[in-house]
mmCIF file of C-alpha atoms and ligand atoms in Angstrom:
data_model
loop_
_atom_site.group_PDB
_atom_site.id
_atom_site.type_symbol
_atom_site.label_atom_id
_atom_site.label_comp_id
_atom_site.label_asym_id
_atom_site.label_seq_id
_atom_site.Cartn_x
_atom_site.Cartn_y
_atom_site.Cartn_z
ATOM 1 C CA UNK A 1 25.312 131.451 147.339
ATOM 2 C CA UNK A 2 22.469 130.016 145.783
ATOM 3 C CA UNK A 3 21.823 129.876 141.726
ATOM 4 C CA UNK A 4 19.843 132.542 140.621
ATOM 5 C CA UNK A 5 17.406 130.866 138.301
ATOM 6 C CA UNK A 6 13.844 129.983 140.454
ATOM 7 C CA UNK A 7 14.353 126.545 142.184
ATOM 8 C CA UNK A 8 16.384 124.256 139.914
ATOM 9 C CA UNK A 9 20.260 123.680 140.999
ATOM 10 C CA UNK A 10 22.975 124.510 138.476
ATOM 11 C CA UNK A 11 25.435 122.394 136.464
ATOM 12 C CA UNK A 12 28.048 123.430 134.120
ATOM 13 C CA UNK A 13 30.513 120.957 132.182
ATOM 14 C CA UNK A 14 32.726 121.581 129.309
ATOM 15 C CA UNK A 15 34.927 119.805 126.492
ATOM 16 C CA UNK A 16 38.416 121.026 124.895
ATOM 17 C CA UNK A 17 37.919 121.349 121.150
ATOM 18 C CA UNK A 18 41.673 119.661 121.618
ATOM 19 C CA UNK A 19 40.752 116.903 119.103
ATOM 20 C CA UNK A 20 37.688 114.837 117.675
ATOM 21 C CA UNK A 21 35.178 114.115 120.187
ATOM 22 C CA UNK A 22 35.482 110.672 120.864
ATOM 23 C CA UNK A 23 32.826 107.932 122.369
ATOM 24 C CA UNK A 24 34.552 108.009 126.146
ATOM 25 C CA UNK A 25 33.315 112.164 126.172
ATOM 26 C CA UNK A 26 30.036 110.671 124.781
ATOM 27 C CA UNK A 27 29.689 108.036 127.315
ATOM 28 C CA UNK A 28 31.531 110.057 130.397
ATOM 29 C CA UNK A 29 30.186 113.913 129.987
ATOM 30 C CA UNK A 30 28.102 114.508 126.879
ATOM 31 C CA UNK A 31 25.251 111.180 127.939
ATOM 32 C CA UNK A 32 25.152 112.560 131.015
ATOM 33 C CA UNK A 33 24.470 115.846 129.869
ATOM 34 C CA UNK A 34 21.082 115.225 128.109
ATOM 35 C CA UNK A 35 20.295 113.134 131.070
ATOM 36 C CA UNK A 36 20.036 116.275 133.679
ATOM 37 C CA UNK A 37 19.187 119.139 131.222
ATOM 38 C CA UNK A 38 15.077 118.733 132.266
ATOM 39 C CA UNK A 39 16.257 118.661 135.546
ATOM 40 C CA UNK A 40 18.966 121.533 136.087
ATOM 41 C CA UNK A 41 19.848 124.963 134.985
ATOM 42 C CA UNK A 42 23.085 123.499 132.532
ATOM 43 C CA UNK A 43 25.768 125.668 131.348
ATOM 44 C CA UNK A 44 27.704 123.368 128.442
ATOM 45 C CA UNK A 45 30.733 125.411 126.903
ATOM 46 C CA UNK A 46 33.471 124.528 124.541
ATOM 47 C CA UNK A 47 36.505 125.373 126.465
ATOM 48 C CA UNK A 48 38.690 126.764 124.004
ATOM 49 C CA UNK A 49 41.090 128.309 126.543
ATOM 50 C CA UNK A 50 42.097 125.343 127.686
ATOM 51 C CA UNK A 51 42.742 123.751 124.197
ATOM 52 C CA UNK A 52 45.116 126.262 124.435
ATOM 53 C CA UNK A 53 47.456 124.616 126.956
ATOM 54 C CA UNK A 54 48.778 122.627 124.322
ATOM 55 C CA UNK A 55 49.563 124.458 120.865
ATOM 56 C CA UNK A 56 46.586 124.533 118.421
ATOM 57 C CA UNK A 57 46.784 125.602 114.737
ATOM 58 C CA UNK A 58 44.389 128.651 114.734
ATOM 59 C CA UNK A 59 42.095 127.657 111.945
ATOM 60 C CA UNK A 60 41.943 123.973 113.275
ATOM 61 C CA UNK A 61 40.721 125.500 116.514
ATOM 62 C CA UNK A 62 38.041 127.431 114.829
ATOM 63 C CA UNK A 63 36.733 124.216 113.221
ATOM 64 C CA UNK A 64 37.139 122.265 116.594
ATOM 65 C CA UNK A 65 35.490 124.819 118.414
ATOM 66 C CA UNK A 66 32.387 124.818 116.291
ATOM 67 C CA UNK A 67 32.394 121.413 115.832
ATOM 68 C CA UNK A 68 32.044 120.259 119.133
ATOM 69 C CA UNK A 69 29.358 122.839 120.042
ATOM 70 C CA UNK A 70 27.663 121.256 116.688
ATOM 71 C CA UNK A 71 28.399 117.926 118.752
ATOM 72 C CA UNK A 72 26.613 119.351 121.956
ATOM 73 C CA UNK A 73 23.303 119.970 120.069
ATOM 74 C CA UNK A 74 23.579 116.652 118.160
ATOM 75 C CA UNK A 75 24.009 114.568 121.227
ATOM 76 C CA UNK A 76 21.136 115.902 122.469
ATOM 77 C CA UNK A 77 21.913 119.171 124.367
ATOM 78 C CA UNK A 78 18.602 121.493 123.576
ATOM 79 C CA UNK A 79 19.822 124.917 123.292
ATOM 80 C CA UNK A 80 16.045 126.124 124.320
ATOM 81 C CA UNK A 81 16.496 124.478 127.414
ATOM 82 C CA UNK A 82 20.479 124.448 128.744
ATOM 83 C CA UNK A 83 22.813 127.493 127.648
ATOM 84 C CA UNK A 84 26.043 126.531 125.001
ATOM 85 C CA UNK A 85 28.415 128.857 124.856
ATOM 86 C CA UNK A 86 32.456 129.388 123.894
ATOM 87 C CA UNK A 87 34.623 129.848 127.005
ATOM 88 C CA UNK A 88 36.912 132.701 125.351
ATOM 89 C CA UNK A 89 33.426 134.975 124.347
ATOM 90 C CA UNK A 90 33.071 135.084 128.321
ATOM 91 C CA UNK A 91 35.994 137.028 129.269
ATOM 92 C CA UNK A 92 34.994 136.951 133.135
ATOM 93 C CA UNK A 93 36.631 133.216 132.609
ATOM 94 C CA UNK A 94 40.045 134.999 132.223
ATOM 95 C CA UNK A 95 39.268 137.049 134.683
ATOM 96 C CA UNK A 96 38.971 135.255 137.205
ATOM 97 C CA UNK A 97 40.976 132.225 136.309
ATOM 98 C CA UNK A 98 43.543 135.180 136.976
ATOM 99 C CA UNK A 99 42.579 135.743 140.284
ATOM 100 C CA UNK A 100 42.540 131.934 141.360
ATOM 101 C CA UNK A 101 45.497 131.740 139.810
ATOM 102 C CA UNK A 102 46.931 133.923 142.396
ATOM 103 C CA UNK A 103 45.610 131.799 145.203
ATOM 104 C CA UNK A 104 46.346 128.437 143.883
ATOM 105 C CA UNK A 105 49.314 127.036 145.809
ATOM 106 C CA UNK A 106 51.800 125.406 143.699
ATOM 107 C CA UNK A 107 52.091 122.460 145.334
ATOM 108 C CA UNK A 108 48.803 121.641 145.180
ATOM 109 C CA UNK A 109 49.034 122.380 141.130
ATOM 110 C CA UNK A 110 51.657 119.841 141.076
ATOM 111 C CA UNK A 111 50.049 117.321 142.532
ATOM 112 C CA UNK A 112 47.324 116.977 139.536
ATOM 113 C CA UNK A 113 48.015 113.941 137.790
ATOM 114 C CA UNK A 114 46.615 115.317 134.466
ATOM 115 C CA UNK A 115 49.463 117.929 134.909
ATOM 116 C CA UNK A 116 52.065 115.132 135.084
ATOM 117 C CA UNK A 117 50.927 113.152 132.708
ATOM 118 C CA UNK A 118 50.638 115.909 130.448
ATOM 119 C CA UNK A 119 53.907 117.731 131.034
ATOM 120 C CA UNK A 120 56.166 114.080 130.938
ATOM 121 C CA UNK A 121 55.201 114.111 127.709
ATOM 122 C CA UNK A 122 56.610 117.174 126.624
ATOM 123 C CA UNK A 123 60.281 118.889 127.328
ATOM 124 C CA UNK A 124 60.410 121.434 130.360
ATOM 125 C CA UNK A 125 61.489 124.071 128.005
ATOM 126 C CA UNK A 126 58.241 123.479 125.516
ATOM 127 C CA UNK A 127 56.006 123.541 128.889
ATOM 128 C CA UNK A 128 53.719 126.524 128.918
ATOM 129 C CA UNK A 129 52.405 127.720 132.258
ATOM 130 C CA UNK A 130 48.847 127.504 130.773
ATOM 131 C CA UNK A 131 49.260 123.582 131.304
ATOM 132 C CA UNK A 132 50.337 123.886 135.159
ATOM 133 C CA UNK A 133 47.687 126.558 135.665
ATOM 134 C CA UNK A 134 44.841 124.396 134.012
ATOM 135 C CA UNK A 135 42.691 123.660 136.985
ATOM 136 C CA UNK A 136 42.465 127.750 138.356
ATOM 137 C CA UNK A 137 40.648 127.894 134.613
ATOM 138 C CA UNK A 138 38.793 125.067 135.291
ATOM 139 C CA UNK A 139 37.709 126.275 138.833
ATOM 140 C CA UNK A 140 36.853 129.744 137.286
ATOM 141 C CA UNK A 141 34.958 128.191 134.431
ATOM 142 C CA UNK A 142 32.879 126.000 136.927
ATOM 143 C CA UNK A 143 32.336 128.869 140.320
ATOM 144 C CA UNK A 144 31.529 131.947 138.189
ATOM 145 C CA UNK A 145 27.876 130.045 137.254
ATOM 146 C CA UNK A 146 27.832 128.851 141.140
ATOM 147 C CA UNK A 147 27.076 125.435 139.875
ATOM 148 C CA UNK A 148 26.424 122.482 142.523
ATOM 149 C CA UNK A 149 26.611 119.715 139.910
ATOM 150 C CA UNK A 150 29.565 119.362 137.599
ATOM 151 C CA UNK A 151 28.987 116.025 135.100
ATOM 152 C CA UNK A 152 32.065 114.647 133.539
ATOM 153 C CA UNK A 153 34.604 111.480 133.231
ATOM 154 C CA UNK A 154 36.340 110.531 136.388
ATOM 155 C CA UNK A 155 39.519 112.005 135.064
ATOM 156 C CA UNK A 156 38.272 115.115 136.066
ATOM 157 C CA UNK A 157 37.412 114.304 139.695
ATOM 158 C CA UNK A 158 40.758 115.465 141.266
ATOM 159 C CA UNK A 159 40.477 119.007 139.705
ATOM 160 C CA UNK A 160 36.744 119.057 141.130
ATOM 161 C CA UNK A 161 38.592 118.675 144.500
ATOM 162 C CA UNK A 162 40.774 121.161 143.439
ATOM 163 C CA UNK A 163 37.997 123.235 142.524
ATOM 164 C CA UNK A 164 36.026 122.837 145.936
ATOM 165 C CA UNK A 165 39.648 123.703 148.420
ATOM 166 C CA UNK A 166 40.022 126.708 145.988
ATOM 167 C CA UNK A 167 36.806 127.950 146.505
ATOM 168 C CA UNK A 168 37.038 127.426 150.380
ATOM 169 C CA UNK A 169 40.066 129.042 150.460
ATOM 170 C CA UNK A 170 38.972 132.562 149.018
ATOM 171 C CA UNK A 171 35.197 132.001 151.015
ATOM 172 C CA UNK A 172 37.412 131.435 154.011
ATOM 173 C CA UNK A 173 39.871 134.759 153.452
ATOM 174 C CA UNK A 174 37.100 136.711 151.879
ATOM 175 C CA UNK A 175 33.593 135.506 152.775
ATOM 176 C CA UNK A 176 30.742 133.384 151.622
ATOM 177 C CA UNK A 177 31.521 133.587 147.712
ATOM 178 C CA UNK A 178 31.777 130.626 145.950
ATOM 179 C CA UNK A 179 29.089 127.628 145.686
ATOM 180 C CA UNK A 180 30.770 124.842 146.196
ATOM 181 C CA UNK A 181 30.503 121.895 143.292
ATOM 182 C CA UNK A 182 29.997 118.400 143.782
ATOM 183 C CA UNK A 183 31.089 116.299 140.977
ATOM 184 C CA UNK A 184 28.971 113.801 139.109
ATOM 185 C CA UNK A 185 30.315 111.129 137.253
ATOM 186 C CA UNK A 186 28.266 108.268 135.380
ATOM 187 C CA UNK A 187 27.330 104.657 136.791
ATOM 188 C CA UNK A 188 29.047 102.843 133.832
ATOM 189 C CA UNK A 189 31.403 104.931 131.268
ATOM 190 C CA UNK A 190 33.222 106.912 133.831
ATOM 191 C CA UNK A 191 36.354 105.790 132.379
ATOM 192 C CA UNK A 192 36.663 104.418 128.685
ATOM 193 C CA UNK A 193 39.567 102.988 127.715
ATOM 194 C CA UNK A 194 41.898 102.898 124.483
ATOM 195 C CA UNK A 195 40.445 100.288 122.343
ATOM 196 C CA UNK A 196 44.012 99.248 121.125
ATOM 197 C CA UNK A 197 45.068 99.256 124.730
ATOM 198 C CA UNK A 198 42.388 98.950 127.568
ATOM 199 C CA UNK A 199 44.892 99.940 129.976
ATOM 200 C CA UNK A 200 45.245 103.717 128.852
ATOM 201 C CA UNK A 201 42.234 105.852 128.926
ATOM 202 C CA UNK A 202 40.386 106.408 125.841
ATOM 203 C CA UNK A 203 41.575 110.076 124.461
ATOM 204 C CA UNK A 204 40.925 112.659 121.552
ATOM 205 C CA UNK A 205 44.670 113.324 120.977
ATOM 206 C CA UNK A 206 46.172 109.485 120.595
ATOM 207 C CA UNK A 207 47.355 109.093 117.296
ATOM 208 C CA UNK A 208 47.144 105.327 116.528
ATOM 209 C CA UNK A 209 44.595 104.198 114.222
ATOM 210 C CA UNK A 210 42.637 101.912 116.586
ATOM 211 C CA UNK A 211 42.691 103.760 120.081
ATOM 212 C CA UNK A 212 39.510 105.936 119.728
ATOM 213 C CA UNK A 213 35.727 105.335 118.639
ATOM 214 C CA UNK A 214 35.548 109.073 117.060
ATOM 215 C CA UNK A 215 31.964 110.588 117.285
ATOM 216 C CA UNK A 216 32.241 111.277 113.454
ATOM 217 C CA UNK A 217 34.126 108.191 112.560
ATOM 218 C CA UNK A 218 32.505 106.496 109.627
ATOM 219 C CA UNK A 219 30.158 103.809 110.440
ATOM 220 C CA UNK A 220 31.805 100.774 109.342
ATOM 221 C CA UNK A 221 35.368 102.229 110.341
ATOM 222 C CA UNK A 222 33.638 102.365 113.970
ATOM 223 C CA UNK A 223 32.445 98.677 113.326
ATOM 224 C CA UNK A 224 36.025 97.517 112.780
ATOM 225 C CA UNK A 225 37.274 99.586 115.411
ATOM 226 C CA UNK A 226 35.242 97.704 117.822
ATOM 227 C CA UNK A 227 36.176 94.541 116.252
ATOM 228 C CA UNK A 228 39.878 94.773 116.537
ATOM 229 C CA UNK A 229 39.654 95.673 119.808
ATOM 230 C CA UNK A 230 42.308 94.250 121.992
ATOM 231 C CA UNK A 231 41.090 91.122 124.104
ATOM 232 C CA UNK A 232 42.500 88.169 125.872
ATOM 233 C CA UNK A 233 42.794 84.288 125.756
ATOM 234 C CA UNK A 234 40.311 83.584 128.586
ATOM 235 C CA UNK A 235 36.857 83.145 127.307
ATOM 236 C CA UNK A 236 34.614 84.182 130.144
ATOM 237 C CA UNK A 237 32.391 87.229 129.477
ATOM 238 C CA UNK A 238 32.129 89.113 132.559
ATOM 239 C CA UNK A 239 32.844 92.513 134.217
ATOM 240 C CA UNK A 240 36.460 92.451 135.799
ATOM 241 C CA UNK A 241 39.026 94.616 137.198
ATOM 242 C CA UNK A 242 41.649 92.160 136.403
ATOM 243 C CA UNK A 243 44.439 94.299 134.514
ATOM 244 C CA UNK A 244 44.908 91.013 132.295
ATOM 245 C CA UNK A 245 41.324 91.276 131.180
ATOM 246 C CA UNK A 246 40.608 94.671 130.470
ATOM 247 C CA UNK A 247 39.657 94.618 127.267
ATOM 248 C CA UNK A 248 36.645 92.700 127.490
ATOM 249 C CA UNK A 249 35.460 94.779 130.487
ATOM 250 C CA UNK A 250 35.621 97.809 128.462
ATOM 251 C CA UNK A 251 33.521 96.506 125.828
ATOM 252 C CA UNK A 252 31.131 95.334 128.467
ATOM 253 C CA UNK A 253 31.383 98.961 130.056
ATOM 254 C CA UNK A 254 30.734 100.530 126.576
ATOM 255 C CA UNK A 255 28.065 97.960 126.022
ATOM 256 C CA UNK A 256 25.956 99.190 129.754
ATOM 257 C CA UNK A 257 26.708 102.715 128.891
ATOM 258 C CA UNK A 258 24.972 103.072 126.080
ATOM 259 C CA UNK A 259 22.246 100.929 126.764
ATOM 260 C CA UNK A 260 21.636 101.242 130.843
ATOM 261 C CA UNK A 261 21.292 98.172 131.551
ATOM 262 C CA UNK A 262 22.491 96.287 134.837
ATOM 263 C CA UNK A 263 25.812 94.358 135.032
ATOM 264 C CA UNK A 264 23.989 91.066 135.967
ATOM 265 C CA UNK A 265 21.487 91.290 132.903
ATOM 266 C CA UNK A 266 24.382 91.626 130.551
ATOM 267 C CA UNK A 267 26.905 88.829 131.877
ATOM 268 C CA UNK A 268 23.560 86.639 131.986
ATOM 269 C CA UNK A 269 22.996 87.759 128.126
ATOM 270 C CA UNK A 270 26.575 87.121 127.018
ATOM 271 C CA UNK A 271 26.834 83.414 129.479
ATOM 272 C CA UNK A 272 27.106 81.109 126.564
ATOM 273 C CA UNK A 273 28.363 83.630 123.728
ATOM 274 C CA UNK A 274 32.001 84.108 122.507
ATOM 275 C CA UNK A 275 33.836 87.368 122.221
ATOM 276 C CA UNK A 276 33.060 87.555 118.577
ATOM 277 C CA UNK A 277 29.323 87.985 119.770
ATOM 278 C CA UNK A 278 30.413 90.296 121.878
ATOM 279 C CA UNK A 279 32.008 92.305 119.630
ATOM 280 C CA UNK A 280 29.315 92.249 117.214
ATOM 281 C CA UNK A 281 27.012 93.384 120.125
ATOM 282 C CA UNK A 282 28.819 96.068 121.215
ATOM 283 C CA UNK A 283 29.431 97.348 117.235
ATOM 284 C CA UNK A 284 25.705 97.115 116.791
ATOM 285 C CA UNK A 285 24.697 99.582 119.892
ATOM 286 C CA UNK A 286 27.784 101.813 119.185
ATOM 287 C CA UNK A 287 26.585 102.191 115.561
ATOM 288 C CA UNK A 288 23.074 102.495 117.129
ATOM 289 C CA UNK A 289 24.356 105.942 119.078
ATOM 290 C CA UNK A 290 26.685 107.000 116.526
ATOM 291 C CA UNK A 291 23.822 107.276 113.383
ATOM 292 C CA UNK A 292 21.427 109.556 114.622
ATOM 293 C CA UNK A 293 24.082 111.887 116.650
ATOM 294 C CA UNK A 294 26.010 112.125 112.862
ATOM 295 C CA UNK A 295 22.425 112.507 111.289
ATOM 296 C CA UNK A 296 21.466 115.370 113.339
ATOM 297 C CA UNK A 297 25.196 116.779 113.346
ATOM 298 C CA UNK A 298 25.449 117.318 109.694
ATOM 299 C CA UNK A 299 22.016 118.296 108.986
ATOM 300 C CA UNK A 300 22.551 121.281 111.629
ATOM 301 C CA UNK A 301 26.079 122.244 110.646
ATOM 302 C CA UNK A 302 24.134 122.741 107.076
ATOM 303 C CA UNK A 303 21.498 124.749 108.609
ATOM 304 C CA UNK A 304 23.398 128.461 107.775
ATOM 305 C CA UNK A 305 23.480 130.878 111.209
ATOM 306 C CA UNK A 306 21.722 128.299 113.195
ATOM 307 C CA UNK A 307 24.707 127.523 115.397
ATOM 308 C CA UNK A 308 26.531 130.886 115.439
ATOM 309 C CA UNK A 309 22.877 132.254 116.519
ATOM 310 C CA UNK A 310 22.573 129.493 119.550
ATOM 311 C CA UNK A 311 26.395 130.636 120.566
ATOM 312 C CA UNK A 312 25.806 134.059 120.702
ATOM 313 C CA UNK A 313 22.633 133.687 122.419
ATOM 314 C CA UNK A 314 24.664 131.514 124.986
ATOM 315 C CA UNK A 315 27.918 134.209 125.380
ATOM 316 C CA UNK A 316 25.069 136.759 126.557
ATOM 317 C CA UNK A 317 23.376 134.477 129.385
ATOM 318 C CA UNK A 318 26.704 132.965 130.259
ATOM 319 C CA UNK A 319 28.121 136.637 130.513
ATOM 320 C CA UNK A 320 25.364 138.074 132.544
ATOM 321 C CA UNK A 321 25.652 135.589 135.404
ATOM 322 C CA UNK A 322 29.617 135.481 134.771
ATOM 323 C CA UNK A 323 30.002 138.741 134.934
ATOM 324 C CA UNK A 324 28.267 139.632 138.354
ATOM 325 C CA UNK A 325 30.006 136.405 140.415
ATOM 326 C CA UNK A 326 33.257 138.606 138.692
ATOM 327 C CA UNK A 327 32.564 141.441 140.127
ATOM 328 C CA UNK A 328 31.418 140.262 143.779
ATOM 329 C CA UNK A 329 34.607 138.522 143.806
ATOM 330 C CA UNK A 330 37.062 141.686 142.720
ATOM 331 C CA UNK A 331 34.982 143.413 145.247
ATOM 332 C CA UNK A 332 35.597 141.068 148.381
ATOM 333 C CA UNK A 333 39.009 141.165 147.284
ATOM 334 C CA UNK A 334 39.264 145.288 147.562
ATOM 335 C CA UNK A 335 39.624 145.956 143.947
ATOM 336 C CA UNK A 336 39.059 149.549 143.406
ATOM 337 C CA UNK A 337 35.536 149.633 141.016
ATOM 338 C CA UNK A 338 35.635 152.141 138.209
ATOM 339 C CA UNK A 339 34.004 155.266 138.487
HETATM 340 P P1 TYM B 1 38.252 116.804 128.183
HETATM 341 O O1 TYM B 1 38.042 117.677 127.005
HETATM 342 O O2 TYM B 1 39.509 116.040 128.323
HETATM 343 O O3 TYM B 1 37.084 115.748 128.261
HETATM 344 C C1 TYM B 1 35.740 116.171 128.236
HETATM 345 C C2 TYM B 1 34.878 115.269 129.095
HETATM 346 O O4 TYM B 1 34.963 113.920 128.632
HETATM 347 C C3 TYM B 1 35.351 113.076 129.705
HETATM 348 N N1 TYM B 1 36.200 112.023 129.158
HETATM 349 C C4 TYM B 1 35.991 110.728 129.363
HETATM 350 N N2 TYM B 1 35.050 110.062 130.046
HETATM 351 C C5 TYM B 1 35.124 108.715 130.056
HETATM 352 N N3 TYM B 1 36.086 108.014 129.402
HETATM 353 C C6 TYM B 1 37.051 108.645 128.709
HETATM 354 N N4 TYM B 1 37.989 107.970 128.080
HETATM 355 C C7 TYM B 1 37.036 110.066 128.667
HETATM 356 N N5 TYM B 1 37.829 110.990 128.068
HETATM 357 C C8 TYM B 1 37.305 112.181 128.393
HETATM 358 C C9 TYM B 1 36.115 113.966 130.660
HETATM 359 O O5 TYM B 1 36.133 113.433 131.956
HETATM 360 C C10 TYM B 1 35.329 115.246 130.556
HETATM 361 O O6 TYM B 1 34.179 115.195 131.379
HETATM 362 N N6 TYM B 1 39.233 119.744 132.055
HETATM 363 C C11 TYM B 1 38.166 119.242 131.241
HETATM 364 C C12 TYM B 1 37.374 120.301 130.527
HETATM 365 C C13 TYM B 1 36.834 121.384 131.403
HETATM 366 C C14 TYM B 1 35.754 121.273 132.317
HETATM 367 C C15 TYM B 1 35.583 122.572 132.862
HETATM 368 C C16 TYM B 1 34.945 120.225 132.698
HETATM 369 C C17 TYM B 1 37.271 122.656 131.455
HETATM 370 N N7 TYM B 1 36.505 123.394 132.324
HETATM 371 C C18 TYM B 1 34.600 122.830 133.798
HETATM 372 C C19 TYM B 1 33.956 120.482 133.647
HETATM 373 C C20 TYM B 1 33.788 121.780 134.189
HETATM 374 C C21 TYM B 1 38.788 118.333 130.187
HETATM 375 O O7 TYM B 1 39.925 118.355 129.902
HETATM 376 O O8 TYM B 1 37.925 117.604 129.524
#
């Protein structure tokens, strides 16, 4: 199947309104993002459905859900040029999650790591399915729009596998259906970590006060953030996978994500510095991103109708293209069409 819009290949991404953005989805999905929209037809959407894996208070969701499609357009994301929309206004998502659902062999849902981490921290009998069943969402969410490029974190990368033997399967027992997605994660920010402990991943829903860089945080709380991160008692500045020295290689990671530069040009810039320059360094260019995406982020949210009229405009391109890869797939399967 090829994309149905002239020449350019597709990509489609999403983020769970789960929590506030924080600088790893800046650095691992949104950066990206802005980086191929000129390039590829991109389909962004808030994935409220699978927020939903994990109990949400209803009117927080509402406010996530807006706020990180605010968050979209601030990073950068030009609604004239890549389609935003809300996963739950495109009921073909359901749909067909549904169906994948069907075909998804359990063993191969166990197997995701996001699954067991997720579900280890909660009792079996407080488990929903939803949380098990994630990646048949994620795979409907990403085949419906055929996309060949999916940008995000390398978290994600096992249910883009997923994604890809799922769609084989049901090309393979129904036909040529499905496109089949590669994944595409970033050079440097692939994987942020906790700033509080640079072994964990960086992520929305950790509590403690110094884990996350939050895309809203105030700009001197972000400062300090980055200048309590955790360290160690060597003094060397360089990129490392060393468990020991973690720390300082995220703050170098954070520090070439943001500005794109190579790993040789930084360790040669930070040779004869401390990690107190570092810091301050890596404070300076995180305050650097965080300014203008707040700027523009407030001054739209202000801006009455402007985002409800870029989502709706979204749910309606979104829907056409969901809707007919929905409907070629109940067909293959022998679903009776109405009359
Ligand atoms: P979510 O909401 O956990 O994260 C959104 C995006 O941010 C990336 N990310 C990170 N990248 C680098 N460092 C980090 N610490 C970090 N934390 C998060 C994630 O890799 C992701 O790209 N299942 C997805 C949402 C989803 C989706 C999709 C993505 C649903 N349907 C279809 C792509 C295509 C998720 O939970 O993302």
């Amino acid at each position: 199947m090829v994309a149905e819009n002239g020449n350019k290949p597709r990509v489609l991404s999403g983020i769970q309104p789960s929590g506030n953005l924080t600088i790893g989805n800046y650095l691992g999905a949104l950066k990206q993002w802005v980086e191929v929209q000129n390039d590829y037809d991109c389909f962004y959407c808030v994935v409220d459905l699978h927020a939903i894996t994990v109990a949400q208070d209803p009117a927080e969701l509402r406010r996530k859900t807006r706020e990180s499609a605010a968050m979209y357009i601030a990073a950068g994301i030009d609604p004239e040029i890549s389609t935003v929309f809300v996963q739950s206004h495109v009921p073909a998502h359901s749909e067909l999650a549904w169906i994948l659902t069907c075909m998804a062999p359990l063993g191969w849902l166990h197997r995701m790591t996001q699954f067991k981490d997720k579900s280890a921290k909660q009792s079996q009998d407080s488990i929903g399915a939803g949380l098990l069943n994630y990646p048949s969402l994620m795979a409907a969410d990403i085949l419906l729009y055929h996309a060949d490029l999916v940008p995000v974190g390398d978290d994600q990368n096992q249910h883009l596998e997923f994604t890809r033997d799922l769609a084989q399967r049901f090309n393979h027992l129904y036909g040529e259906t499905f496109t089949l997605p590669s994944v595409m994660n970033p050079q440097a920010g692939a994987r942020i970590m906790g700033l509080d402990n640079p072994t964990a991943k960086m992520s929305k829903s950790e509590a403690s006060e110094n884990h996350a860089i939050f895309l809203l945080d105030d700009l001197s709380r972000a400062q300090k953030k980055v200048m309590r991160a955790v360290t160690d008692s060597h003094r060397e500045i360089r990129f490392s996978d060393d468990p020991e020295r973690a720390g300082v290689n995220n703050l170098l990671t954070i520090y070439q994500a943001i500005t794109n530069e190579t790993q040789e040009v930084i360790e040669a810039a930070f040779a004869d510095k401390g990690y107190g320059d570092l810091k301050r360094t890596v404070a300076d260019v995180v305050v650097g991103t965080l300014e203008p995406l707040q700027a523009r982020y407030y001054e739209l949210m202000n801006e009455a109708g402007y985002l409800d009229s870029v989502l709706k405009i979204g749910q309606e391109k979104a829907a056409d293209i969901a809707q007919d890869t929905l409907k070629l797939a109940q067909k293959r399967m022998g679903f009776l069409a109405p009359s």
